Short mmCIF file of C-alpha atoms in Angstrom, two decimals:
data_model
loop_
_atom_site.label_atom_id
_atom_site.label_comp_id
_atom_site.label_asym_id
_atom_site.label_seq_id
_atom_site.Cartn_x
_atom_site.Cartn_y
_atom_site.Cartn_z
CA MET X 239 212.22 123.32 151.08
CA ALA X 240 208.27 123.23 151.67
CA PHE X 241 205.72 120.57 153.33
CA ALA X 242 201.86 120.46 154.17
CA THR X 243 199.31 117.71 154.69
CA ALA X 244 195.60 117.72 154.11
CA ARG X 245 193.43 114.99 155.10
CA SER X 246 190.83 112.32 153.05
CA LEU X 247 189.72 109.41 153.97
CA ALA X 248 189.66 105.56 152.78
CA LEU X 249 187.52 102.38 152.31
CA LYS X 250 188.35 99.30 152.95
CA GLY X 251 185.11 97.40 152.93
CA ALA X 252 181.92 100.07 154.59
CA ASP X 253 184.98 101.31 157.35
CA GLY X 254 186.79 104.47 156.74
CA HIS X 255 190.17 105.78 157.89
CA VAL X 256 191.76 108.62 158.02
CA ILE X 257 194.39 109.62 154.94
CA ASP X 258 197.85 112.09 155.59
CA VAL X 259 198.30 113.26 152.20
CA GLN X 260 201.35 115.07 153.13
CA VAL X 261 202.78 116.80 149.94
CA ASP X 262 206.61 117.93 149.87
CA VAL X 263 208.02 120.64 146.88
CA SER X 264 211.11 120.86 147.17
CA PRO X 265 214.13 121.65 144.29
CA GLY X 266 215.92 118.38 142.30
CA LEU X 267 215.06 116.41 138.61
CA VAL X 268 211.38 117.90 137.83
CA ASN X 269 209.10 114.82 138.99
CA THR X 270 205.90 114.02 139.74
CA THR X 271 205.70 111.40 142.23
CA ILE X 272 202.16 109.52 144.42
CA VAL X 273 203.48 106.74 146.19
CA GLY X 274 201.97 104.86 148.88
CA ARG X 275 200.04 101.80 147.95
CA VAL X 276 198.09 103.43 145.94
CA ASP X 277 196.45 101.58 142.34
CA LYS X 278 195.90 103.39 138.84
CA THR X 279 193.42 105.73 139.55
CA LEU X 280 195.28 107.55 141.87
CA SER X 281 198.36 106.95 139.66
CA GLU X 282 196.28 108.97 137.15
CA ALA X 283 194.74 111.58 139.58
CA ARG X 284 198.57 113.16 138.92
CA ASP X 285 197.44 114.86 135.13
CA ARG X 286 194.16 115.46 136.97
CA VAL X 287 194.94 117.12 139.39
CA ARG X 288 197.65 119.23 138.05
CA MET X 289 195.91 119.91 134.92
CA ALA X 290 192.48 121.38 137.82
CA ILE X 291 195.06 123.91 139.20
CA ASN X 292 196.47 124.90 136.40
CA ASN X 293 193.51 125.84 134.76
CA ASP X 294 190.71 127.47 137.90
CA CYS X 295 194.20 128.00 140.50
CA GLY X 296 197.55 129.19 139.62
CA ARG X 297 199.75 127.33 137.91
CA TRP X 298 201.76 123.93 139.38
CA PRO X 299 205.16 123.89 140.67
CA ALA X 300 206.08 122.60 137.52
CA THR X 301 209.74 123.46 137.33
CA LYS X 302 210.23 121.62 141.07
CA ARG X 303 210.14 118.03 142.13
CA VAL X 304 206.91 116.80 143.58
CA THR X 305 206.27 114.20 145.69
CA ILE X 306 202.83 112.51 147.15
CA LEU X 307 203.04 110.29 150.06
CA LEU X 308 199.16 108.02 151.61
CA ALA X 309 200.24 107.64 154.75
CA PRO X 310 199.64 104.83 156.59
CA ALA X 311 201.40 103.99 154.10
CA ASP X 312 200.13 100.22 154.17
CA LEU X 313 197.05 100.57 153.91
CA PRO X 314 196.18 100.27 149.71
CA LYS X 315 193.66 102.84 148.37
CA SER X 316 191.78 103.40 145.38
CA GLY X 317 189.86 105.87 143.86
CA THR X 318 188.71 109.07 142.45
CA HIS X 319 187.81 110.85 145.55
CA TYR X 320 191.57 111.60 146.67
CA ASP X 321 192.21 114.13 144.55
CA LEU X 322 191.21 117.35 146.27
CA ALA X 323 193.04 116.47 148.96
CA ILE X 324 196.01 116.37 147.16
CA ALA X 325 195.71 119.85 144.97
CA MET X 326 195.04 121.07 148.28
CA ALA X 327 198.18 119.98 150.33
CA VAL X 328 199.97 120.63 146.98
CA MET X 329 199.41 124.63 146.25
CA ALA X 330 199.75 124.44 150.21
CA ALA X 331 203.11 123.29 149.90
CA ASP X 332 204.25 125.37 147.47
CA LYS X 333 205.02 128.49 148.30
CA LYS X 334 203.88 130.07 144.88
CA HIS X 335 200.41 130.37 146.78
CA GLU X 336 201.23 132.66 149.75
CA GLU X 337 198.00 133.13 151.48
CA LEU X 338 197.16 129.10 151.42
CA THR X 339 199.18 127.96 154.05
CA PRO X 340 199.44 124.61 155.35
CA ASP X 341 198.29 125.44 158.79
CA LEU X 342 194.85 126.07 157.16
CA LEU X 343 194.51 122.36 156.17
CA GLU X 344 194.15 121.64 159.37
CA GLY X 345 191.38 119.77 160.84
CA TRP X 346 189.69 119.63 157.93
CA ALA X 347 188.99 116.29 155.51
CA PHE X 348 188.72 116.49 151.40
CA ILE X 349 186.15 114.78 149.20
CA GLY X 350 186.12 114.84 145.31
CA GLU X 351 187.26 114.58 142.49
CA LEU X 352 188.51 116.96 139.37
CA SER X 353 188.02 117.74 136.53
CA VAL X 354 190.34 118.94 134.28
CA ALA X 355 188.33 122.38 133.98
CA GLY X 356 188.60 122.17 138.37
CA ALA X 357 185.11 121.25 139.20
CA LEU X 358 184.41 119.02 141.70
CA ARG X 359 182.81 115.95 140.91
CA PRO X 360 180.64 113.34 142.72
CA VAL X 361 182.19 110.25 144.25
CA PRO X 362 180.89 107.31 146.24
CA GLY X 363 181.02 106.12 149.69
CA VAL X 364 180.67 109.79 150.72
CA LEU X 365 178.80 108.45 154.03
CA PRO X 366 180.86 106.40 155.35
CA MET X 367 183.93 108.16 155.00
CA VAL X 368 182.30 111.34 157.08
CA ILE X 369 181.67 109.04 159.63
CA ALA X 370 185.37 107.60 159.41
CA ALA X 371 186.56 111.27 159.66
CA ALA X 372 183.74 112.64 162.25
CA ALA X 373 184.59 109.18 164.10
CA HIS X 374 188.21 110.77 164.14
CA GLY X 375 187.71 113.91 165.20
CA ILE X 376 186.84 115.66 162.40
CA THR X 377 184.25 118.22 162.50
CA ARG X 378 184.85 119.99 159.34
CA VAL X 379 184.29 118.44 155.35
CA PHE X 380 184.40 119.64 151.77
CA VAL X 381 182.36 117.81 149.63
CA PRO X 382 181.10 118.79 146.36
CA GLU X 383 177.89 120.13 145.61
CA PRO X 384 175.27 117.04 144.99
CA GLN X 385 176.61 115.46 147.95
CA ALA X 386 176.27 117.86 150.92
CA GLY X 387 172.64 116.63 152.16
CA GLU X 388 174.22 112.99 152.22
CA ALA X 389 177.65 113.86 154.18
CA GLY X 390 175.26 116.58 156.32
CA LEU X 391 172.97 112.68 157.29
CA VAL X 392 176.19 112.94 160.10
CA PRO X 393 175.29 114.52 163.57
CA GLY X 394 178.01 117.06 164.49
CA MET X 395 179.81 117.50 160.87
CA THR X 396 179.99 121.05 159.35
CA VAL X 397 179.86 120.20 155.47
CA PHE X 398 180.68 122.59 152.59
CA GLY X 399 179.50 121.71 149.59
CA VAL X 400 181.81 122.89 146.19
CA ARG X 401 181.14 123.02 142.98
CA SER X 402 185.11 124.06 142.23
CA LEU X 403 188.72 123.83 143.67
CA ALA X 404 189.00 127.50 143.54
CA GLN X 405 186.03 127.39 145.43
CA VAL X 406 187.69 125.31 148.20
CA SER X 407 190.51 127.74 148.47
CA ALA X 408 188.83 130.80 148.91
CA VAL X 409 187.24 129.19 152.09
CA LEU X 410 189.96 128.11 153.44
CA ARG X 411 191.19 131.78 152.78
CA GLY X 412 189.18 133.86 154.50
CA ALA X 413 188.49 135.27 150.18
CA GLU X 414 185.14 136.21 148.00
CA VAL X 415 183.36 132.11 147.17
CA PRO X 416 184.17 132.76 143.01
CA GLU X 417 180.69 131.21 140.66
CA ALA X 418 181.41 127.97 139.25
CA GLU X 419 178.65 125.99 136.64
CA PRO X 420 177.38 123.63 138.90
CA VAL X 421 178.16 119.85 138.79
CA VAL X 422 175.10 117.88 137.32
CA GLY X 423 175.23 114.57 138.81
CA PRO X 424 173.49 111.09 137.57
CA SER X 425 170.16 111.23 137.09
CA SER X 426 167.31 108.93 136.78
CA SER X 427 166.96 106.91 133.14
CA PRO X 428 163.70 106.56 131.11
CA LEU X 429 163.86 102.72 131.63
CA ALA X 430 164.16 103.49 134.90
CA THR X 431 161.12 105.31 134.75
CA TRP X 432 159.56 102.60 133.07
CA ARG X 433 159.95 99.99 134.62
CA GLY X 434 158.60 101.73 137.93
CA GLU X 435 161.33 102.24 141.35
CA ASP X 436 158.56 102.36 143.26
CA ARG X 437 156.07 99.29 141.97
CA LEU X 438 156.35 97.62 145.21
CA ALA X 439 154.41 100.71 146.99
CA ASP X 440 150.57 99.72 147.12
CA LEU X 441 151.47 96.09 147.55
CA ASP X 442 149.56 94.60 150.60
CA LEU X 443 148.42 91.22 152.30
CA ARG X 444 145.11 92.37 152.33
CA ASP X 445 145.47 91.39 147.83
CA LEU X 446 145.79 88.03 148.82
CA ASP X 447 143.51 85.88 149.03
CA GLY X 448 143.58 82.54 151.16
CA LEU X 449 147.29 80.81 152.35
CA GLU X 450 146.66 81.62 155.61
CA ASP X 451 149.32 79.08 156.94
CA VAL X 452 152.25 80.81 154.17
CA ARG X 453 151.14 84.02 156.10
CA TYR X 454 151.67 83.24 159.57
CA ALA X 455 155.04 82.46 158.13
CA VAL X 456 156.79 85.08 156.57
CA GLU X 457 155.08 86.52 159.72
CA VAL X 458 157.00 84.80 161.85
CA ALA X 459 159.92 85.40 159.77
CA ALA X 460 159.76 88.72 159.22
CA ALA X 461 159.48 88.94 163.08
CA GLY X 462 162.42 86.85 163.81
CA GLY X 463 164.35 87.71 160.70
CA HIS X 464 164.76 83.79 159.65
CA PRO X 465 165.67 82.83 156.49
CA THR X 466 162.92 81.81 154.67
CA MET X 467 162.08 78.89 151.16
CA LEU X 468 159.43 78.78 150.25
CA ILE X 469 158.35 75.87 148.08
CA GLY X 470 155.42 74.92 145.66
CA PRO X 471 154.39 75.18 141.43
CA ARG X 472 154.16 78.12 139.10
CA GLY X 473 151.87 80.40 140.28
CA THR X 474 150.89 79.48 142.98
CA GLY X 475 151.98 83.20 144.84
CA LYS X 476 155.71 82.32 146.25
CA THR X 477 156.84 86.30 144.31
CA SER X 478 154.36 87.28 145.05
CA ILE X 479 153.40 87.33 148.92
CA ALA X 480 157.45 87.47 148.76
CA GLU X 481 157.33 91.11 147.49
CA ARG X 482 155.12 92.37 150.46
CA ILE X 483 157.29 91.11 153.24
CA PRO X 484 158.63 94.90 152.80
CA THR X 485 154.90 96.16 153.82
CA ILE X 486 155.02 94.25 157.35
CA LEU X 487 158.79 95.00 158.52
CA PRO X 488 158.80 98.06 160.77
CA ASP X 489 160.48 101.79 159.75
CA LEU X 490 164.66 101.38 159.99
CA THR X 491 165.96 102.81 163.72
CA THR X 492 168.47 105.51 162.41
CA GLU X 493 171.13 103.69 163.47
CA GLN X 494 170.02 100.68 160.68
CA ALA X 495 169.29 103.95 158.68
CA LEU X 496 172.23 105.34 158.30
CA GLU X 497 173.97 100.80 157.95
CA VAL X 498 171.29 100.94 154.97
CA THR X 499 172.15 104.52 153.97
CA ALA X 500 176.36 103.73 153.66
CA LEU X 501 176.40 100.95 151.77
CA HIS X 502 174.34 102.13 149.11
CA SER X 503 176.48 104.88 148.92
CA VAL X 504 179.97 102.49 148.94
CA ALA X 505 178.27 101.26 145.97
CA GLY X 506 177.11 104.24 143.64
CA VAL X 507 173.97 103.83 144.06
CA LEU X 508 171.75 106.03 146.27
CA PRO X 509 170.48 108.51 144.92
CA GLN X 510 171.12 112.22 145.34
CA GLY X 511 169.33 113.77 148.06
CA SER X 512 166.97 111.11 149.22
CA GLY X 513 168.75 111.79 152.69
CA LEU X 514 168.70 108.49 154.68
CA VAL X 515 166.98 105.01 153.99
CA ARG X 516 164.20 104.83 155.96
CA ARG X 517 162.36 101.94 154.80
CA PRO X 518 163.49 97.85 154.60
CA PRO X 519 165.42 97.79 151.30
CA TRP X 520 164.02 95.54 148.98
CA PHE X 521 166.25 93.54 145.74
CA ALA X 522 165.56 90.64 143.87
CA PRO X 523 169.05 89.81 141.75
CA HIS X 524 168.24 87.59 138.56
CA HIS X 525 169.16 83.63 138.98
CA SER X 526 171.32 84.53 136.68
CA ALA X 527 173.35 87.21 138.08
CA THR X 528 176.73 86.58 139.38
CA ALA X 529 178.20 85.66 142.94
CA ALA X 530 180.11 89.58 142.33
CA SER X 531 177.14 90.94 141.91
CA VAL X 532 175.15 89.14 145.39
CA LEU X 533 178.33 88.70 147.46
CA GLY X 534 179.69 91.58 146.48
CA GLY X 535 183.07 91.97 144.70
CA GLY X 536 184.02 93.49 141.52
CA THR X 537 187.33 94.15 139.32
CA GLY X 538 189.11 97.39 141.57
CA ARG X 539 188.06 98.09 144.37
CA VAL X 540 185.98 95.95 145.89
CA ARG X 541 182.22 96.84 146.13
CA PRO X 542 178.96 95.12 148.45
CA GLY X 543 176.67 92.74 146.43
CA GLN X 544 173.20 92.56 146.74
CA VAL X 545 172.92 90.79 149.70
CA SER X 546 174.55 93.87 151.71
CA LEU X 547 172.75 95.95 149.69
CA ALA X 548 168.91 94.39 151.35
CA HIS X 549 170.86 95.02 154.99
CA HIS X 550 168.05 94.90 157.49
CA GLY X 551 165.68 94.78 154.58
CA VAL X 552 164.65 91.46 151.93
CA LEU X 553 166.79 89.72 149.86
CA PHE X 554 164.71 87.45 148.04
CA LEU X 555 165.60 84.68 145.29
CA ASP X 556 163.70 83.00 143.76
CA GLU X 557 164.06 79.99 141.36
CA PHE X 558 166.48 79.34 143.94
CA PRO X 559 167.77 75.92 142.23
CA HIS X 560 168.83 77.83 138.76
CA PHE X 561 171.36 80.28 140.56
CA ARG X 562 175.14 79.27 139.62
CA ALA X 563 176.58 76.85 141.71
CA ASP X 564 178.48 79.44 143.56
CA VAL X 565 176.24 81.83 144.33
CA VAL X 566 173.95 79.05 146.42
CA GLU X 567 177.92 78.14 148.04
CA ALA X 568 178.87 81.78 148.73
CA MET X 569 175.64 82.27 150.29
CA ARG X 570 176.22 79.64 153.26
CA GLN X 571 178.25 82.46 155.10
CA PRO X 572 176.01 85.30 154.59
CA LEU X 573 172.42 82.75 156.13
CA GLU X 574 175.44 81.42 159.32
CA SER X 575 177.17 84.75 159.91
CA GLY X 576 175.15 87.68 158.48
CA GLU X 577 178.05 88.91 157.07
CA VAL X 578 179.85 88.89 153.76
CA THR X 579 184.07 88.59 153.24
CA ILE X 580 185.91 89.09 149.57
CA ALA X 581 188.71 88.96 148.94
CA ARG X 582 190.35 90.52 146.36
CA GLY X 583 194.58 89.56 145.43
CA GLU X 584 195.77 91.80 148.85
CA GLU X 585 192.53 93.46 150.03
CA SER X 586 189.89 91.79 151.50
CA ALA X 587 186.25 93.74 153.08
CA THR X 588 183.70 92.06 154.90
CA TYR X 589 180.14 94.01 154.44
CA PRO X 590 177.28 93.71 157.30
CA ALA X 591 174.49 91.30 155.13
CA ARG X 592 172.07 91.06 158.78
CA SER X 593 168.92 91.28 155.71
CA LEU X 594 165.75 88.11 155.84
CA VAL X 595 167.20 86.21 152.60
CA VAL X 596 163.93 84.40 151.14
CA LEU X 597 164.07 82.01 148.87
CA ALA X 598 161.97 79.86 145.89
CA ALA X 599 161.61 77.58 143.81
CA ASN X 600 159.79 74.93 142.53
CA PRO X 601 158.43 71.58 143.22
CA CYS X 602 160.27 70.28 140.07
CA PRO X 603 162.17 72.30 136.15
CA CYS X 604 158.31 72.35 134.28
CA GLY X 605 156.90 74.01 138.19
CA ASN X 606 154.19 71.86 138.58
CA PHE X 607 152.72 69.97 141.20
CA HIS X 608 154.32 67.00 141.24
CA GLY X 609 152.58 63.58 143.26
CA LEU X 610 149.09 65.96 143.58
CA SER X 611 146.05 64.06 141.12
CA SER X 612 145.75 66.76 139.03
CA SER X 613 149.35 67.30 138.08
CA SER X 614 150.52 67.83 134.45
CA CYS X 615 154.26 67.26 135.25
CA GLU X 616 156.23 65.54 132.47
CA CYS X 617 159.37 66.28 134.65
CA SER X 618 161.51 62.43 134.98
CA GLU X 619 162.02 61.42 138.35
CA VAL X 620 166.37 61.73 136.48
CA GLN X 621 165.62 65.17 136.45
CA ARG X 622 163.59 66.06 139.50
CA SER X 623 166.79 64.46 141.02
CA HIS X 624 168.93 66.14 139.75
CA TYR X 625 167.12 69.87 140.09
CA ARG X 626 166.90 68.70 144.04
CA ARG X 627 170.88 68.49 143.98
CA LYS X 628 170.99 72.21 143.53
CA LEU X 629 169.85 72.94 146.63
CA THR X 630 173.72 71.33 148.75
CA GLY X 631 172.83 69.99 152.59
CA PRO X 632 174.79 72.72 153.92
CA ILE X 633 172.87 75.53 152.14
CA LEU X 634 169.43 74.16 152.81
CA ASP X 635 170.35 73.90 156.99
CA ARG X 636 171.50 77.33 157.09
CA VAL X 637 166.79 77.83 156.26
CA ASP X 638 164.63 78.02 159.24
CA ILE X 639 161.37 78.11 157.49
CA TRP X 640 160.57 75.44 154.88
CA MET X 641 156.60 76.44 153.82
CA ASP X 642 154.97 74.82 150.86
CA VAL X 643 152.39 76.59 149.01
CA ARG X 644 150.05 75.62 147.14
CA PRO X 645 147.35 76.42 144.57
CA GLN X 646 144.22 78.29 146.44
CA ARG X 647 141.16 78.27 145.27
CA ARG X 648 138.43 81.58 144.76
CA ARG X 649 136.56 82.68 147.37
CA SER X 650 133.18 82.04 146.01
CA GLU X 651 133.92 78.88 146.41
CA SER X 652 134.63 78.73 150.16
CA SER X 653 133.63 81.72 151.67
CA PHE X 654 134.38 80.53 155.16
CA ARG X 655 137.64 81.91 154.27
CA PRO X 656 138.13 85.43 156.82
CA GLU X 657 139.05 88.27 154.72
CA PRO X 658 143.13 88.66 154.81
CA GLU X 659 144.27 90.71 157.45
CA SER X 660 145.90 93.54 155.66
CA SER X 661 150.17 94.97 155.83
CA ALA X 662 149.47 97.38 158.62
CA ASP X 663 147.66 94.76 160.69
CA VAL X 664 150.94 92.25 160.62
CA ARG X 665 153.08 94.66 160.23
CA ALA X 666 151.37 96.64 163.86
CA ARG X 667 152.62 92.29 165.96
CA VAL X 668 155.45 92.29 164.34
CA VAL X 669 156.97 95.54 165.82
CA GLU X 670 154.95 94.46 169.03
CA ALA X 671 157.20 91.32 168.84
CA ARG X 672 160.38 92.87 167.97
CA GLN X 673 160.46 95.25 170.85
CA ARG X 674 160.25 92.10 172.96
CA GLN X 675 163.17 90.95 171.42
CA ALA X 676 164.59 94.36 172.06
CA ARG X 677 164.17 93.70 175.46
CA ARG X 678 165.11 90.97 175.95
CA TYR X 679 168.23 91.55 174.03
CA ARG X 680 169.42 95.10 175.39
CA ASP X 681 172.82 93.80 176.27
CA CYS X 682 173.56 91.59 173.61
CA SER X 683 175.49 92.98 170.42
CA TRP X 684 172.16 91.80 168.03
CA LEU X 685 168.54 92.39 167.80
CA LEU X 686 166.73 89.17 166.49
CA ASN X 687 166.42 86.14 167.37
CA ALA X 688 167.86 85.02 164.61
CA SER X 689 170.68 86.13 165.21
CA CYS X 690 171.91 85.26 168.69
CA PRO X 691 173.97 82.80 169.70
CA GLY X 692 173.37 78.91 170.07
CA PRO X 693 175.09 78.73 173.61
CA ALA X 694 173.38 82.90 174.53
CA LEU X 695 170.03 80.93 174.55
CA VAL X 696 171.21 77.24 176.35
CA GLU X 697 172.26 78.95 179.29
CA ARG X 698 169.51 82.47 179.39
CA TRP X 699 167.37 82.10 177.54
CA PRO X 700 166.57 77.85 177.17
CA LEU X 701 163.12 76.47 176.28
CA GLU X 702 160.64 74.91 179.24
CA PRO X 703 161.54 71.88 179.74
CA GLY X 704 158.80 69.61 177.94
CA ALA X 705 159.06 72.06 174.43
CA GLN X 706 163.25 71.40 174.65
CA ARG X 707 162.83 67.37 174.87
CA LEU X 708 160.66 66.76 172.13
CA VAL X 709 163.06 69.04 170.34
CA ASP X 710 166.09 66.65 171.49
CA LYS X 711 163.90 63.60 170.29
CA GLU X 712 163.89 65.25 167.03
CA LEU X 713 167.91 65.98 167.54
CA SER X 714 168.17 62.05 168.58
CA ASP X 715 165.66 60.27 165.99
CA GLY X 716 168.13 62.14 163.26
CA ARG X 717 165.83 64.48 162.31
CA LEU X 718 167.53 67.14 163.11
CA THR X 719 171.46 68.17 163.37
CA ARG X 720 172.77 70.56 166.30
CA ARG X 721 172.66 73.82 163.51
CA GLY X 722 169.27 72.52 163.06
CA LEU X 723 168.98 72.14 167.52
CA THR X 724 169.59 75.55 167.33
CA ARG X 725 167.71 77.49 164.75
CA VAL X 726 164.40 75.70 165.68
CA GLN X 727 164.94 77.12 169.63
CA ARG X 728 165.06 80.49 167.83
CA LEU X 729 162.36 79.70 165.71
CA ALA X 730 159.88 79.25 169.83
CA TRP X 731 161.86 81.40 170.48
CA THR X 732 159.78 83.83 167.33
CA VAL X 733 156.74 82.25 167.99
CA ALA X 734 156.88 83.24 171.29
CA ASP X 735 156.84 86.75 170.46
CA CYS X 736 154.53 86.92 168.18
CA ALA X 737 152.15 85.19 170.69
CA GLY X 738 153.63 87.25 173.33
CA VAL X 739 153.97 84.39 175.45
CA ALA X 740 156.98 84.67 178.20
CA ARG X 741 158.76 81.31 177.53
CA PRO X 742 158.44 79.60 174.60
CA GLY X 743 156.74 75.46 176.05
CA GLU X 744 155.65 72.54 173.80
CA ARG X 745 152.63 74.61 171.76
CA GLU X 746 155.53 76.89 170.44
CA ALA X 747 158.18 74.19 170.00
CA GLU X 748 156.01 72.17 168.20
CA ILE X 749 154.77 74.36 166.01
CA ALA X 750 159.18 75.79 165.25
CA LEU X 751 159.34 72.53 164.10
CA THR X 752 156.64 71.77 162.01
CA LEU X 753 157.18 75.48 160.25
CA ARG X 754 161.28 74.39 159.98
CA SER X 755 160.31 70.73 158.64
CA ASP X 756 160.27 70.29 154.90
CA ASP X 757 158.17 67.17 154.81
CA SER X 758 154.46 68.43 153.33
CA ALA X 759 152.10 65.91 154.95
CA ARG X 760 153.47 67.46 158.59
CA SER X 761 151.07 70.87 159.08
CA LEU X 762 150.27 73.66 161.40
CA PRO X 763 148.65 73.03 164.27
CA ALA X 764 144.71 73.63 163.60
CA ARG X 765 144.04 77.55 163.79
CA VAL X 766 147.86 78.33 164.59
CA VAL X 767 147.03 82.24 162.88
CA GLY X 768 145.60 83.12 166.17
CA VAL X 769 148.64 82.28 168.17
CA ALA X 770 149.67 85.90 166.38
CA SER X 771 147.10 88.38 167.19
#
């Protein structure tokens, strides 16, 4: 009887778990069995691994009974990245490979899919797997060569990027490493080049004329991470200003960059050789997108959706009332808790989703502004009522900032307007506001005002008495819900942080109530932009 163990990793959501791939090669009925709650991709691994060993590294133990256990056995396992660990454990357990002994596998993690020729192919999720390996004390890992840079982002990890099964065996045995053909990873398609993946890189708030109140609202949203709704007729600049929100967000910290990069790696959208994602991501799914693409899910392994891929960045849902009803309702969880839990049968996964959610909608189905004297809206009241009913109360109550986007006149018609500020100027104020929050929440698990729990606000960071009375009156008059009260308190703190005020007073509370209100007759105090400068 011969036995060997190689270590690999399983992903549950974005969290990695160490898996012991235990192989027993013994006399008996010739058969190969893989056990340990494996899915079809792992059941097919026996054929891939057998051919890879035969073609690249000697012979498969064809006259023996091979039993492969992936432990712990109660954890569901899927994916092709276990191929390398299975192959190494089989060869170490087979006495035909005398130089490759089981003790040589200790202290290593093995990640990679094998071709029938023995080549090692890239797999999704390498970064979170290597992070989990490091957390469990593993300091050396084999990964496919194109993903060595991704794995090398983890501090303290010794990474071997290899091309073939024979190269892995040679490194472990201390033998001369054979040559192997490089594995060509996926490249950008002509379509990706045509549509311009970096088209948002040159945008700047300076490009937009007017919209002072809206510009201030998105500055507050960016500073505190507050969900925002932009409502206005078509062509007034809702999409334009939303696309420029990433330009006023600061670079991600190293910890945030690792989180975001790991999520992109799990989803398989991380470009090879790209390194850490340093800038806040931007995602804007079409309104025809399914719940699985926006929130996460899919067949087979549960993958993160765009709300999680936009973690620490911006998720823009344009034409929000036109999204499918299940998508609209499913947005409750990320808006409230900043995470998404996906359950598929016996499998469930939780992904972080602390993105800045920006929603946009027209005031009516045709997109013209209903109520203005110059309006050309031809929608009936029934059509407008049906359109508004698509946005349910529980969803709307989770949106912190409401802003009407009105048509703007050209600068030549109103020369008194100041020059628009650049994104760099606004970003400097956002950074300062976030630094104030970081100092205030330095001993807490959250970073921004939008994530601060209501009880903590009341106990540790209350508003000034006058400001609290103003907010409480809105609650007693029925214009605020209990959830809305907490969100106004959070907004007041962000307004204070943007203005450099130590504690929110009546002015900050009034501005917060105005930002929170969906009443177009209620406007921001005069020159409120000056509060942030």
